[in-house]
Amino acid sequence: MASDELLERDDALRTVSRALEGAAAGRGAVALVSGEAGVGKSAVLDASVPIAEGLGMWVLRARASQLDRRFGFGVIRQLLDPALGRLEGRERERAFAGAASGAVVLFDGASSPDMPEEPEFAVLNGLLHLVSNLSETRPLVLSVDDVQWADVPTVRALEFLARRIDSLPVAVLATERNAVAAEPSGELDAIRADPQTVRVGLRPLSRESADRIVSEAVTGKPDRDFLDTAWQVVGGNPLLLDLARREIVANGLRGERAEADRLTGLIAPGLAPIVLGRLRSLGPETGRLAVAAAVLEDRIRFDDLTALAGLQPAAARNGLNRLADAGILTRGGTRFVHELVKAAVLAARPASDLDRLHRMAALRLRARNAPAGEIAVHRFAATPAGDAEAVLDLQRAAREARRQGAISVAIDLLRRGLDEGAGPPELRRELLIDLGELELRALTPECVARMREALALGASGEEEARARAVLGQVLILSDPPAALNEITAARATPRGRGADLRLEAAELECLLFIDGMGERREERYREIAAAPSLSAVGLAHRAIHEALTGEPAERVVATAEEALRDESLVDRIGPGGPTWNLLAHSLRWAEAAGMAWQMILRGDEAVHQGGLHAAGAFVEQARVYWHLELGSAAQALSHAEAGIEAARGSGLAISEAALNAALAESLVLLGRPAEAAERAEAELDIARGTVVEPFCLAARGAVRAATGRTDAAEDDLRLAVEQGESRGWRSPRITWARLRLAALLAAAGDREQALEVIAPDVEAAARIGAPGTLGAVLRVRAMALEGEQRLESLSEAAALLARSPLVHELARARLDLGREQLTRGRLDEARELLRDGLDGASRADSAALVGELRAALADAGGRPRRERRRGPEALTPTERRTAELAAEGLSNREIAETLWVTRKTVEFHLRNAYGKLGIKSRTDLPEALGTAQTLG
């Protein structure tokens, strides 16, 4: 429909046109057209097509329906299938190049033999890059009608795209009906709330326009009473006005006052009676055809339609024309003029009749090997009837959906398969275990009952191990002993090597995770220490235990190196859990900075190659703590924010708490204590009794000390020390709690107690033998000393830290030693120390330390260099992360794939970063970011 045929929609079309013009110029746009049913939302989308085509844009369209909710990425496939079907050879290869290959599974029915553990994010990222690649040849419009009915993965994909197309020639246009409880409500809410989304609200037509439509339908001049009656019955709803217009024309009404009552009789009963009245007038054959079209919806083949309607082809073609003439179907197709018209057709049929048609449709689709998801939508729509074939169809579709990353759809299909209540016990066991493994992601309470039922149904061997593994991981937060028992039982059941390693990791992580598992934890670690040979997981946990308990750093590094030589630690365990994370921390505690960094990079690579979005939270956490000690406070902040987003998006509440604590520490370093306090004061209930709690307490204690709440800080730090001791932790730098407590006491003048508190750290640091650890301990101990002892301890600390990678702690040591020399009148030595400290703190983006060092240097009569108004600290977290990856040598495409954004977005952030850093190329980035020397 041309835009000039729409009444009172000029403002809406102008808004949509502006969005399209921006997208055509490379400024991606999202427009959401909303309104009540029948208000003309689809007409606005129709009218946008010639506008977009006039701008040289490629318009891809889809319309969602309620049936689509059980077909994972079904609406996305409606959008992109036709476009991809026109591509061959090199063109198709270019479309799926790079990260876009993650979306191949949706369109070719293929998947990698090494399926990602989190395929949904691999597919979402693949779709982003597929759309980006397609838009390189021609600006793109993705138009979705009735998005409130779309399947959850589709809406999640649209939301994923919407946040990342700002620099792409892509527009997302969608319509949604008001007052409909859409299933993917959270994702739709995110699209609505995005500041980049243009909202277009449609209202009913005015009385003037309604009168115009009615007046043009009558054969004479309408009487005012006739027009008043029409307005009272249908108001300004364009759909109902069109129905009224058709009834007026069909009945030859002239618009006279005497016809007002007749008009009421024709249109007052509402839409459904009008539609059904028209169907009755067309005869039973045409009625059956309409019902068949409503059941099959848009995924329709003419032979299916004739079969379900029980008609010959010629009769079916004639019936389609008659339905179009009656305003029920669109001309030249099988699409209903409106969802409400289709709903009226379906509502008039008995449920048993619709069940029969859906089963017929499923059987026809199965006979021609249609995608499992298309078959399953009809199985899902029918009432459960104890059909074993239906269970198999639903199971196949669920496995297809799982492979494609449509996890929520897979869960719904498996639950529906269980409701069907048919098939042998072994089939039900399979459904229960498949479903339990998926529900495990959300720690759904029903998981436990499902796995118990699977075991009661005779699960053994591989199935038994899978069921017990799920039980163990679900129970870890509510019943740790039971969780450990299930994992132990699962380990006793023979499985593949990869599964055995994952269960071994789960067992050890369970022991580490919960405070109350101390006795069994120590027993297990004694076994590991005495074992003549260990798996990669056993070696990793031996290194972790050595680091936590303060064994010599050289031993920790040697054990970690042996663990990492086995590629199964990467291939089978990967970065998505405490084993990987704590091993990276252990290398950092042992001051093996380069080795820890390489491990983090390998984890990051695994995250993005495998689409392991949740695992990204663990990698980012390792990165944050690395930078808090060995790198840049600004980078620590950016990685903490990225990690929190990954944890929150994956439901990892405890990981989010740990990252939030690390983020608060980075804000303290950046000289933003008020912001840090807001973060640190978050409720810690989720971390209580877990390995995460002492880290959160130590961070909160540091923040409270920085904001003058010394009593509360002391309480936090003492509790963190107590929890570390109960776990046997002796390495001073695990949480820094004992060091921070000693510093707090010394600053308050309680030197004797400070020395008592720090004594165990002095002994542990000497045993560990890492220069930075001992230097950090000696620096804090010096705060409780006086005279020559203080100077001697500070001098030794600074010398040791200069041999270590602990850049922040070295700057602190030079600050303390410089102040000490200043009190002794040794101005030259003080100025040299403070200038070196200032240089190091500046490179580490430690604004709080920079401020203290500048003030001390001024007191020493030195002239601090002019404070930089530009540089790394001026970068936003996203710019910083983008620049950091470029500095590591990644191409723009590789950066885009790592950050789940587009190449144009990467180019935009790099341009901004170059300007703020005062450089012209990526070769200058390492020096400008201060990372050139970090790894040494």
CSV table of C-alpha atoms in Angstrom, one decimal, residues 368-533:
chain,number,residue,atom,x,y,z
A,368,ARG,CA,9.3,-35.1,3.2
A,369,ASN,CA,12.1,-34.7,5.9
A,370,ALA,CA,11.3,-31.2,6.8
A,371,PRO,CA,13.3,-29.6,9.6
A,372,ALA,CA,12.5,-31.1,13.0
A,373,GLY,CA,11.5,-27.7,14.3
A,374,GLU,CA,8.8,-27.3,11.7
A,375,ILE,CA,7.4,-30.7,12.5
A,376,ALA,CA,7.5,-30.0,16.3
A,377,VAL,CA,5.4,-26.8,16.1
A,378,HIS,CA,2.5,-28.9,15.0
A,379,ARG,CA,3.1,-31.6,17.6
A,380,PHE,CA,3.3,-28.9,20.3
A,381,ALA,CA,0.1,-27.3,19.1
A,382,ALA,CA,-1.9,-30.5,19.4
A,383,THR,CA,-3.3,-31.8,22.7
A,384,PRO,CA,-1.2,-34.5,24.3
A,385,ALA,CA,-2.6,-37.9,23.3
A,386,GLY,CA,0.0,-40.5,24.2
A,387,ASP,CA,1.6,-40.6,20.8
A,388,ALA,CA,5.1,-42.1,20.8
A,389,GLU,CA,5.8,-40.8,17.4
A,390,ALA,CA,5.0,-37.3,18.6
A,391,VAL,CA,7.5,-37.7,21.5
A,392,LEU,CA,10.2,-38.7,19.0
A,393,ASP,CA,9.5,-35.7,16.9
A,394,LEU,CA,9.6,-33.4,19.9
A,395,GLN,CA,12.9,-34.9,21.1
A,396,ARG,CA,14.5,-34.5,17.6
A,397,ALA,CA,13.4,-30.9,17.5
A,398,ALA,CA,14.7,-30.3,21.0
A,399,ARG,CA,18.1,-31.6,20.1
A,400,GLU,CA,18.1,-29.5,16.9
A,401,ALA,CA,17.2,-26.5,18.9
A,402,ARG,CA,19.9,-27.2,21.5
A,403,ARG,CA,22.5,-27.6,18.7
A,404,GLN,CA,21.4,-24.2,17.3
A,405,GLY,CA,21.5,-22.5,20.7
A,406,ALA,CA,17.7,-22.1,21.1
A,407,ILE,CA,17.9,-23.5,24.7
A,408,SER,CA,14.6,-22.1,25.9
A,409,VAL,CA,12.8,-23.6,22.9
A,410,ALA,CA,14.5,-27.0,23.5
A,411,ILE,CA,13.4,-26.9,27.2
A,412,ASP,CA,9.8,-26.2,26.1
A,413,LEU,CA,9.8,-29.0,23.5
A,414,LEU,CA,11.2,-31.6,26.0
A,415,ARG,CA,8.7,-30.6,28.7
A,416,ARG,CA,5.9,-31.1,26.1
A,417,GLY,CA,7.4,-34.5,25.1
A,418,LEU,CA,7.1,-35.5,28.8
A,419,ASP,CA,3.5,-34.4,28.8
A,420,GLU,CA,2.7,-36.6,25.9
A,421,GLY,CA,3.2,-39.5,28.2
A,422,ALA,CA,4.1,-42.2,25.6
A,423,GLY,CA,6.9,-44.4,24.6
A,424,PRO,CA,9.1,-46.9,26.4
A,425,PRO,CA,10.8,-46.1,29.7
A,426,GLU,CA,14.1,-45.6,28.0
A,427,LEU,CA,12.7,-42.8,25.9
A,428,ARG,CA,11.3,-41.0,29.0
A,429,ARG,CA,14.7,-41.4,30.6
A,430,GLU,CA,16.4,-39.8,27.7
A,431,LEU,CA,13.9,-36.9,27.8
A,432,LEU,CA,14.4,-36.4,31.5
A,433,ILE,CA,18.2,-36.3,31.3
A,434,ASP,CA,18.3,-34.1,28.2
A,435,LEU,CA,15.9,-31.7,30.0
A,436,GLY,CA,17.7,-31.8,33.3
A,437,GLU,CA,21.0,-30.9,31.6
A,438,LEU,CA,19.4,-27.9,30.0
A,439,GLU,CA,17.5,-26.8,33.1
A,440,LEU,CA,20.8,-27.0,35.0
A,441,ARG,CA,21.9,-23.7,33.4
A,442,ALA,CA,19.2,-22.0,35.4
A,443,LEU,CA,19.5,-24.3,38.5
A,444,THR,CA,15.8,-25.1,38.1
A,445,PRO,CA,14.6,-26.9,41.2
A,446,GLU,CA,12.7,-29.4,39.0
A,447,CYS,CA,16.0,-30.7,37.9
A,448,VAL,CA,16.4,-32.8,41.1
A,449,ALA,CA,13.0,-34.5,40.7
A,450,ARG,CA,13.6,-35.2,37.0
A,451,MET,CA,17.0,-36.8,37.7
A,452,ARG,CA,15.6,-38.8,40.6
A,453,GLU,CA,12.9,-40.1,38.2
A,454,ALA,CA,15.5,-41.0,35.5
A,455,LEU,CA,17.5,-43.0,38.1
A,456,ALA,CA,14.3,-44.7,39.3
A,457,LEU,CA,13.5,-45.7,35.7
A,458,GLY,CA,16.8,-47.6,35.6
A,459,ALA,CA,19.3,-45.2,34.2
A,460,SER,CA,22.7,-46.8,34.1
A,461,GLY,CA,26.1,-46.4,32.6
A,462,GLU,CA,26.4,-43.1,30.6
A,463,GLU,CA,22.8,-42.1,31.5
A,464,GLU,CA,23.4,-42.7,35.2
A,465,ALA,CA,26.6,-40.6,35.1
A,466,ARG,CA,24.8,-37.8,33.3
A,467,ALA,CA,21.9,-37.8,35.8
A,468,ARG,CA,24.1,-37.8,38.8
A,469,ALA,CA,26.3,-35.1,37.3
A,470,VAL,CA,23.3,-32.8,37.0
A,471,LEU,CA,22.2,-33.6,40.5
A,472,GLY,CA,25.6,-32.8,41.9
A,473,GLN,CA,25.8,-29.5,40.2
A,474,VAL,CA,22.2,-28.5,41.1
A,475,LEU,CA,22.6,-29.4,44.7
A,476,ILE,CA,26.0,-27.7,45.3
A,477,LEU,CA,24.3,-24.5,46.6
A,478,SER,CA,21.6,-26.2,48.7
A,479,ASP,CA,23.1,-29.5,49.9
A,480,PRO,CA,26.9,-29.6,49.3
A,481,PRO,CA,27.4,-33.1,50.9
A,482,ALA,CA,24.6,-34.6,48.7
A,483,ALA,CA,26.1,-32.8,45.7
A,484,LEU,CA,29.5,-34.3,46.4
A,485,ASN,CA,28.0,-37.7,46.8
A,486,GLU,CA,26.3,-37.5,43.4
A,487,ILE,CA,29.4,-36.3,41.7
A,488,THR,CA,31.5,-39.1,43.3
A,489,ALA,CA,28.9,-41.7,42.2
A,490,ALA,CA,28.9,-40.2,38.7
A,491,ARG,CA,32.7,-40.5,38.7
A,492,ALA,CA,32.5,-44.2,39.6
A,493,THR,CA,30.5,-44.8,36.4
A,494,PRO,CA,32.7,-45.4,33.4
A,495,ARG,CA,32.4,-42.5,30.8
A,496,GLY,CA,34.5,-40.9,28.1
A,497,ARG,CA,37.8,-39.3,29.1
A,498,GLY,CA,36.5,-35.8,28.6
A,499,ALA,CA,33.4,-36.5,30.8
A,500,ASP,CA,35.7,-38.0,33.5
A,501,LEU,CA,37.8,-34.9,33.5
A,502,ARG,CA,34.8,-32.6,33.8
A,503,LEU,CA,33.4,-34.7,36.7
A,504,GLU,CA,36.8,-34.6,38.4
A,505,ALA,CA,36.9,-30.9,38.1
A,506,ALA,CA,33.3,-30.6,39.4
A,507,GLU,CA,34.2,-32.7,42.4
A,508,LEU,CA,37.3,-30.6,43.3
A,509,GLU,CA,35.5,-27.3,42.6
A,510,CYS,CA,32.6,-28.4,44.9
A,511,LEU,CA,35.1,-29.1,47.7
A,512,LEU,CA,36.8,-25.7,47.1
A,513,PHE,CA,33.6,-23.8,46.8
A,514,ILE,CA,31.8,-24.4,50.1
A,515,ASP,CA,33.3,-23.5,53.5
A,516,GLY,CA,31.7,-26.5,55.2
A,517,MET,CA,33.6,-29.0,53.1
A,518,GLY,CA,37.0,-28.4,54.8
A,519,GLU,CA,37.6,-31.9,56.2
A,520,ARG,CA,36.8,-33.7,52.9
A,521,ARG,CA,38.7,-31.0,51.0
A,522,GLU,CA,41.9,-31.6,53.0
A,523,GLU,CA,41.6,-35.3,52.6
A,524,ARG,CA,41.2,-35.0,48.8
A,525,TYR,CA,44.2,-32.7,48.6
A,526,ARG,CA,46.3,-35.1,50.6
A,527,GLU,CA,45.5,-37.7,48.1
A,528,ILE,CA,46.4,-35.4,45.2
A,529,ALA,CA,49.7,-34.5,46.9
A,530,ALA,CA,50.6,-38.2,47.4
A,531,ALA,CA,49.5,-39.4,43.9
A,532,PRO,CA,52.4,-40.6,41.7
A,533,SER,CA,50.6,-39.4,38.6
